[in-house]
mmCIF file of C-alpha atoms in Angstrom:
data_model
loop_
_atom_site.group_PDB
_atom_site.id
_atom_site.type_symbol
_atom_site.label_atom_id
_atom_site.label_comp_id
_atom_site.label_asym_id
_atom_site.label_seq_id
_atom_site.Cartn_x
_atom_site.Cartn_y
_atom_site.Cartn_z
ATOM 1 C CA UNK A 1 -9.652 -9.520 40.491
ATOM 2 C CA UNK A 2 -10.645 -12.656 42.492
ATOM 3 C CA UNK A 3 -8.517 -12.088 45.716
ATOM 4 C CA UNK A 4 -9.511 -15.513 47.670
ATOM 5 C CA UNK A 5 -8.747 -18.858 45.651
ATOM 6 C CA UNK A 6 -10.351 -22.159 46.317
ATOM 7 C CA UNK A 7 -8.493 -25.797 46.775
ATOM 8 C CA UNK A 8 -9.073 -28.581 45.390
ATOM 9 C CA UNK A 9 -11.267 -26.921 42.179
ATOM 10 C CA UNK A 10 -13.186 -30.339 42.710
ATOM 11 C CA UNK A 11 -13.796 -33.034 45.072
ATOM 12 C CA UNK A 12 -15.552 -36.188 44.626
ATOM 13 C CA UNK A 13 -16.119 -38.166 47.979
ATOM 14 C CA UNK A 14 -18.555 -41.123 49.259
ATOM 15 C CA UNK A 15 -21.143 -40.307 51.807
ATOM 16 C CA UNK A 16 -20.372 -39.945 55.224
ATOM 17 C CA UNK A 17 -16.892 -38.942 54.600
ATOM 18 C CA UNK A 18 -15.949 -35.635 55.357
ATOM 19 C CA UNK A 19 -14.987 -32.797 53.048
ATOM 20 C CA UNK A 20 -12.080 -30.590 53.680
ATOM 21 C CA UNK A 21 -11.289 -27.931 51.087
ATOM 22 C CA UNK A 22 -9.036 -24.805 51.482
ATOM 23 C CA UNK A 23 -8.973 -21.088 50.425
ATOM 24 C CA UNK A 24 -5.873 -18.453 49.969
ATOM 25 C CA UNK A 25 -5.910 -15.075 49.754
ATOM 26 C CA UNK A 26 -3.633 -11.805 49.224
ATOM 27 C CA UNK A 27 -4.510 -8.870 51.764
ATOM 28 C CA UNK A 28 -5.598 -8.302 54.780
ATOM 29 C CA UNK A 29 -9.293 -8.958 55.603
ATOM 30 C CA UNK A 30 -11.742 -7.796 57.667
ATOM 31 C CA UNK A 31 -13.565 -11.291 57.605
ATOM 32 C CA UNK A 32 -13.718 -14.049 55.410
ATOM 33 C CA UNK A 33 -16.967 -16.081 54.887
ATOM 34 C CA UNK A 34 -18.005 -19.678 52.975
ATOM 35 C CA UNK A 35 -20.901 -19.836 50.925
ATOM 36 C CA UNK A 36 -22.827 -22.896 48.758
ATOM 37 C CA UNK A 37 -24.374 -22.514 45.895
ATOM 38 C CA UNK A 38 -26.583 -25.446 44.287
ATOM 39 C CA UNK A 39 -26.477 -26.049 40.726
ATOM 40 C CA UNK A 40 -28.387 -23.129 39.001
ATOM 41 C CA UNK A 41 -29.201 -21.787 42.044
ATOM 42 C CA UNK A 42 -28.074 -18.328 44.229
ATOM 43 C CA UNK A 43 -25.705 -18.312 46.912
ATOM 44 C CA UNK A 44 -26.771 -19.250 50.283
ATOM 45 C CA UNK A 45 -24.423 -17.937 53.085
ATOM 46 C CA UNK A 46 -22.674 -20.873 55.396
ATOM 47 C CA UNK A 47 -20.266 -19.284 58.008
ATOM 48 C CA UNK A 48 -18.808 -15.525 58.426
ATOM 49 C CA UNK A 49 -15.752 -15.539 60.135
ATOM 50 C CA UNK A 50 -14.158 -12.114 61.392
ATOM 51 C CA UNK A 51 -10.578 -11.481 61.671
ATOM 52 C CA UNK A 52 -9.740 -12.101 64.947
ATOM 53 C CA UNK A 53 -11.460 -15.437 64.870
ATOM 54 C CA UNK A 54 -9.359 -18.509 64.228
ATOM 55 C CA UNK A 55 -12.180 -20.809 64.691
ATOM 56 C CA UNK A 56 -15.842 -21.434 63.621
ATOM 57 C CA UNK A 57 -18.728 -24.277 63.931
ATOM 58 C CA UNK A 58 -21.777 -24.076 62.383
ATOM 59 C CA UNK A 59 -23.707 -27.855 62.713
ATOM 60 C CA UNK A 60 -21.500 -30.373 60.844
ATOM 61 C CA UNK A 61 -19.307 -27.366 59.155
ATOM 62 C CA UNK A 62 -16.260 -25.949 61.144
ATOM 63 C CA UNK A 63 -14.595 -23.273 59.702
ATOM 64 C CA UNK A 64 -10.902 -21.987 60.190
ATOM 65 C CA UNK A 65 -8.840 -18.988 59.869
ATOM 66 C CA UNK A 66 -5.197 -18.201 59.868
ATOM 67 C CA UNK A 67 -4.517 -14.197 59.245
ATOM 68 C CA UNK A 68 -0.425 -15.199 59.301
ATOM 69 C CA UNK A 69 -0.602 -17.806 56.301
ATOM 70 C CA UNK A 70 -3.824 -15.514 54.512
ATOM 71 C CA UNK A 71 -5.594 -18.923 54.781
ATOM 72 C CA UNK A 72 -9.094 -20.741 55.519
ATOM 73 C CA UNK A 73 -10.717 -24.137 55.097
ATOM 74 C CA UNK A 74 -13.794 -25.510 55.474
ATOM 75 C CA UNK A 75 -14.921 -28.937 56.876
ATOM 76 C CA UNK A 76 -18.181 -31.024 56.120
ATOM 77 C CA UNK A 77 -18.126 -33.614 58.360
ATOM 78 C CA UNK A 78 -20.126 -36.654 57.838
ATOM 79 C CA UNK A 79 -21.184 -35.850 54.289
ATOM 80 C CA UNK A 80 -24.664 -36.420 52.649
ATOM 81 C CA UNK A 81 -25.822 -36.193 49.123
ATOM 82 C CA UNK A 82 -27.723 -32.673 49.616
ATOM 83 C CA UNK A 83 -24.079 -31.109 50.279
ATOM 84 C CA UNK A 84 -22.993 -31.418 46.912
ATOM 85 C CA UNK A 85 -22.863 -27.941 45.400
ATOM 86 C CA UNK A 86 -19.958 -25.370 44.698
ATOM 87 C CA UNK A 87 -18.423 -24.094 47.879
ATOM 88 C CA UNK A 88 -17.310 -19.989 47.526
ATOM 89 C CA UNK A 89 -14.911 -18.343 49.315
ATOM 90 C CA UNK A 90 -15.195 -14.796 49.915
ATOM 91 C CA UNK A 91 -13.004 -12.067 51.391
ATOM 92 C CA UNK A 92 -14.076 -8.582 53.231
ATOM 93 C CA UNK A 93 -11.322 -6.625 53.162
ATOM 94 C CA UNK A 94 -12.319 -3.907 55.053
ATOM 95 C CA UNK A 95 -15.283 -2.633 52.662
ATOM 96 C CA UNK A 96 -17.844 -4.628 52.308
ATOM 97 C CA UNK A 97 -17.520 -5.644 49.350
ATOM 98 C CA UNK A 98 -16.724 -9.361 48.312
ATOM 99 C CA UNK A 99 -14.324 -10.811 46.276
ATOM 100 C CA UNK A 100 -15.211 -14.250 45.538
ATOM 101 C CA UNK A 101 -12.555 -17.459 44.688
ATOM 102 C CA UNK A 102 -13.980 -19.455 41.671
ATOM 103 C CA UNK A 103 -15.177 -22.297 43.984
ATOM 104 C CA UNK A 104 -14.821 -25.910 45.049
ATOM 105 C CA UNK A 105 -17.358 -28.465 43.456
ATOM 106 C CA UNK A 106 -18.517 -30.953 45.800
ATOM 107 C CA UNK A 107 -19.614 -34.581 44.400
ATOM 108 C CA UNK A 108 -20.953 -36.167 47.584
ATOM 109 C CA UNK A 109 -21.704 -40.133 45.783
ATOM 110 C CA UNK A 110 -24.230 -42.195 47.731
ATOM 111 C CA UNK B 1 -39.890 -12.393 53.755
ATOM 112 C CA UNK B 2 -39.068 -12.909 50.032
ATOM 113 C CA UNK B 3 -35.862 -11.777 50.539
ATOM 114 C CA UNK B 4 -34.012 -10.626 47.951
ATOM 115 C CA UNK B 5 -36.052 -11.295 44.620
ATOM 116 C CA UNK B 6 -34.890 -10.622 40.877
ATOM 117 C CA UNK B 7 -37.064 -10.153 37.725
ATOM 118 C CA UNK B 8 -36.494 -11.456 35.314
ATOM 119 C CA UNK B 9 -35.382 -15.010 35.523
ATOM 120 C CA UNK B 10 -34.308 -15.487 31.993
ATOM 121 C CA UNK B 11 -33.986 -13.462 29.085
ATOM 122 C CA UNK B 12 -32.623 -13.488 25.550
ATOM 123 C CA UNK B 13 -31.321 -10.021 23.522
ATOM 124 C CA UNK B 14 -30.246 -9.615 20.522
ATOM 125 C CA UNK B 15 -26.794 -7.579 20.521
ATOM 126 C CA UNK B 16 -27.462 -3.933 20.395
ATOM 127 C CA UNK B 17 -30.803 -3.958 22.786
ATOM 128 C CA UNK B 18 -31.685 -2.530 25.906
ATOM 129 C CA UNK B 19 -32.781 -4.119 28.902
ATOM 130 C CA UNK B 20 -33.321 -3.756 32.834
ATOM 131 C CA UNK B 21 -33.148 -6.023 35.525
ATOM 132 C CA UNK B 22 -34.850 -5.292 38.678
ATOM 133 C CA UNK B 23 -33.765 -6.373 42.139
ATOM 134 C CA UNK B 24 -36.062 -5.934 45.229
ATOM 135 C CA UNK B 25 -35.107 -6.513 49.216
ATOM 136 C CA UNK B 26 -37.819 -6.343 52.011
ATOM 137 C CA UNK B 27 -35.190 -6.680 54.441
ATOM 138 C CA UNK B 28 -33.991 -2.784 54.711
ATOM 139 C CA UNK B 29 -30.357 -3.482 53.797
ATOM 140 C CA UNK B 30 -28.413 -0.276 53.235
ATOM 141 C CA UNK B 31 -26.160 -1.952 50.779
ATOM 142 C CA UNK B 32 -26.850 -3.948 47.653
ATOM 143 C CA UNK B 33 -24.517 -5.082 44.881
ATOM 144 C CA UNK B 34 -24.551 -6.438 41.697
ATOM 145 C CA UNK B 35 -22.983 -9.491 40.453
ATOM 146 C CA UNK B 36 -22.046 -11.702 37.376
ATOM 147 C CA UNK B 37 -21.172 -15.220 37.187
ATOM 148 C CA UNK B 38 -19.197 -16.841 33.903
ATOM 149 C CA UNK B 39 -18.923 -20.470 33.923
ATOM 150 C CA UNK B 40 -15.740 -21.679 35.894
ATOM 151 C CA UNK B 41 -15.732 -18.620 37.922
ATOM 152 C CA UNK B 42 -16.441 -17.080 41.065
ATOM 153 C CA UNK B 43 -18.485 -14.019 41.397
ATOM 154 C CA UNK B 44 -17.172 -10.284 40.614
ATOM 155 C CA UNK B 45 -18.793 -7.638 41.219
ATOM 156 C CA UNK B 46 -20.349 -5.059 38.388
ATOM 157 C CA UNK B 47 -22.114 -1.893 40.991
ATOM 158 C CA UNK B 48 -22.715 -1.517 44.024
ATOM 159 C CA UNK B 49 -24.880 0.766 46.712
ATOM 160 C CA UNK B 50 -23.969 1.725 49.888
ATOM 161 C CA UNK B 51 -27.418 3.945 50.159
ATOM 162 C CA UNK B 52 -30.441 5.113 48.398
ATOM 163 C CA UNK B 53 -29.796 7.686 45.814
ATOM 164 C CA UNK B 54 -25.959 6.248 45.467
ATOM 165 C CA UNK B 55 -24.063 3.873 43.114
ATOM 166 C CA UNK B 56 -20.194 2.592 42.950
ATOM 167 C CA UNK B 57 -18.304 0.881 40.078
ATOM 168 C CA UNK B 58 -17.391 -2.506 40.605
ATOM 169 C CA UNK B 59 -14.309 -4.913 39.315
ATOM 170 C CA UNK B 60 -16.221 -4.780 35.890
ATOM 171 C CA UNK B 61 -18.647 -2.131 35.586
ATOM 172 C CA UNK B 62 -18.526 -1.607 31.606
ATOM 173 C CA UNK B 63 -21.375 -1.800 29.919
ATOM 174 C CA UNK B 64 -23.586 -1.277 32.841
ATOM 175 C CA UNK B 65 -25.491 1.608 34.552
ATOM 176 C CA UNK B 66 -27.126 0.743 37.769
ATOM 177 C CA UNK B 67 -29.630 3.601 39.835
ATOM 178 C CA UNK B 68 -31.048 3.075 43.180
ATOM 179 C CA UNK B 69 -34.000 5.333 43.677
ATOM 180 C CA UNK B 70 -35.463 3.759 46.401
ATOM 181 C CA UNK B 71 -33.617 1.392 49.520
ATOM 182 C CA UNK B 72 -35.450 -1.402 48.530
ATOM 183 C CA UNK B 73 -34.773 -1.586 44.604
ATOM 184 C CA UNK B 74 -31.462 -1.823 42.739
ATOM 185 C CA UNK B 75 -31.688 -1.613 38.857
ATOM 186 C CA UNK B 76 -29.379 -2.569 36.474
ATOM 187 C CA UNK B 77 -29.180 -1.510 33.166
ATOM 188 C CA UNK B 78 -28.078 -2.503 29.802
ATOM 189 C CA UNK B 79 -27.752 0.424 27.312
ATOM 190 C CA UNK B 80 -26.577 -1.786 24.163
ATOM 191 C CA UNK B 81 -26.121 -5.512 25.033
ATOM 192 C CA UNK B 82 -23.407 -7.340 23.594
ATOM 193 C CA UNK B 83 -22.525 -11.282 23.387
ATOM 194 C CA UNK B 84 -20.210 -10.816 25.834
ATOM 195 C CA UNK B 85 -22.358 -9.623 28.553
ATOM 196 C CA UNK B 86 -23.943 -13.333 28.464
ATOM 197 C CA UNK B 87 -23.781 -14.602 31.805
ATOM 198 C CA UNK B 88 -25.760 -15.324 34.987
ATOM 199 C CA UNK B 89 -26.807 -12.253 36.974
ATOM 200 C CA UNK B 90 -27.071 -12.087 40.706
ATOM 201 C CA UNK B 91 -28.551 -9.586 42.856
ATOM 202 C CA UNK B 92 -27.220 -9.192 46.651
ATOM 203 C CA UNK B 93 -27.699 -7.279 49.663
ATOM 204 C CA UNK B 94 -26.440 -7.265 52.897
ATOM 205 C CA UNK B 95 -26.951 -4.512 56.387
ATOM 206 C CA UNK B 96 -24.203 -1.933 57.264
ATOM 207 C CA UNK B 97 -23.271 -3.958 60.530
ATOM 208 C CA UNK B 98 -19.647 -2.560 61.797
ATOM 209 C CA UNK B 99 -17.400 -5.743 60.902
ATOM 210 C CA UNK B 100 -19.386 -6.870 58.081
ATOM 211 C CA UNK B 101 -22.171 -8.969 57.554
ATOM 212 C CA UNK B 102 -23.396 -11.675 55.319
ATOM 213 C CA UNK B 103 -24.889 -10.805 52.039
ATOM 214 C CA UNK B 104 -28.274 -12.513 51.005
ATOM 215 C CA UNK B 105 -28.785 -13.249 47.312
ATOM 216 C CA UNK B 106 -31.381 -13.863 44.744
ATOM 217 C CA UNK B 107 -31.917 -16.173 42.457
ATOM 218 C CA UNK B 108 -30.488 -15.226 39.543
ATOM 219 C CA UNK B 109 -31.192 -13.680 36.262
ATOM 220 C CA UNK B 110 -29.789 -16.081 33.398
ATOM 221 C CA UNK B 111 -29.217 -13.392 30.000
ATOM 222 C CA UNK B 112 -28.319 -14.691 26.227
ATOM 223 C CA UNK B 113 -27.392 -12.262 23.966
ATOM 224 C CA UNK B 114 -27.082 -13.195 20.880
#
């Protein structure tokens, strides 16, 4: 079963804005981490963010964590067309294996 | 480094074949998984390997026989293909860092059965 779920399921936004979306999840986690994935393409890893972290940046992407609401979100700041993809979701909860969300699709419009 | 590479990268069956899909890693992960991808969805996860010469069921392992004879390689197997098994295939693999660790995937094996 898909523990972490993704919101918005889609997002549409005008470059140079910046992208916000948000994941949920059920149980507790050992970390949580974002990945992209372009259209017909693998999954490239973005941010891992452990359990006692409640804050992340990695170049224009800041990640967040809060273990009391089982919640995460993910900022682009100052989109550009190359960021639009599906943003994952994915939950560690304690043994290494993933359990992905079904994923935000990003429409960055130039 | 290749990475994490996958053969093949598309492939029809008819329902009722066989076929194998081959992952390879030149980064000396311990663990490598198996994934599938339906449209609208996130990943689950079919098999997984913690270590050479072992193999775990997944969320959805029916259907599928993986083996893991050497670190670097991670098979998976079809025995009798059916049109449900369509999908998009993806290969992963990730160290055994305490905490976790990212997992690196490959590009993707897109099947058709028909």
């Amino acid at each position: 079963s898909q523990q972490g779920e993704e919101d918005p399921q889609a997002l549409s936004i005008q470059e140079g804005e910046n992208a916000t979306m948000n994941c949920s999840y059920k149980t507790s986690i050992n970390n949580l981490q974002w990945y992209r994935q372009n259209s017909g393409r693998g999954l490239v890893h973005l941010i891992l963010i452990r359990s006692n972290e409640r804050e992340k940046h990695s170049g224009r992407l800041r990640v967040t964590l809060d273990t009391s609401k089982k919640s995460s979100s993910l900022l682009i700041t100052a989109s550009r067309a190359a960021d639009t993809a599906s943003y994952f979701c994915a939950t560690d909860p304690y043994d290494y294996k993933l359990s992905f969300g079904a994923g935000t699709t990003v429409t960055v419009r130039a | 480094n290749a990475g994490v590479t996958q053969t093949p990268k598309f492939r029809v069956l008819k329902t009722g074949q066989s076929m194998t899909l081959l992952c390879a890693q030149d980064m000396n992960h311990e663990y490598m998984y198996w994934y599938r991808q339906d449209p609208g969805m996130g990943l689950r996860l079919i098999h997984y390997s913690v270590g050479e010469g072992t193999t775990a069921k997944g969320e959805v392992p029916d259907g599928y026989n993986v083996s893991r004879l050497k670190k670097q390689n991670f098979l998976l197997g079809l025995e009798s293909a059916a049109p449900s098994q369509t999908s998009v295939y993806f290969c992963a693999s990730s160290s055994e860092r305490e905490g976790g660790d990212e997992q690196y995937f490959g590009p993707g094996t897109r099947l058709t059965v028909t």
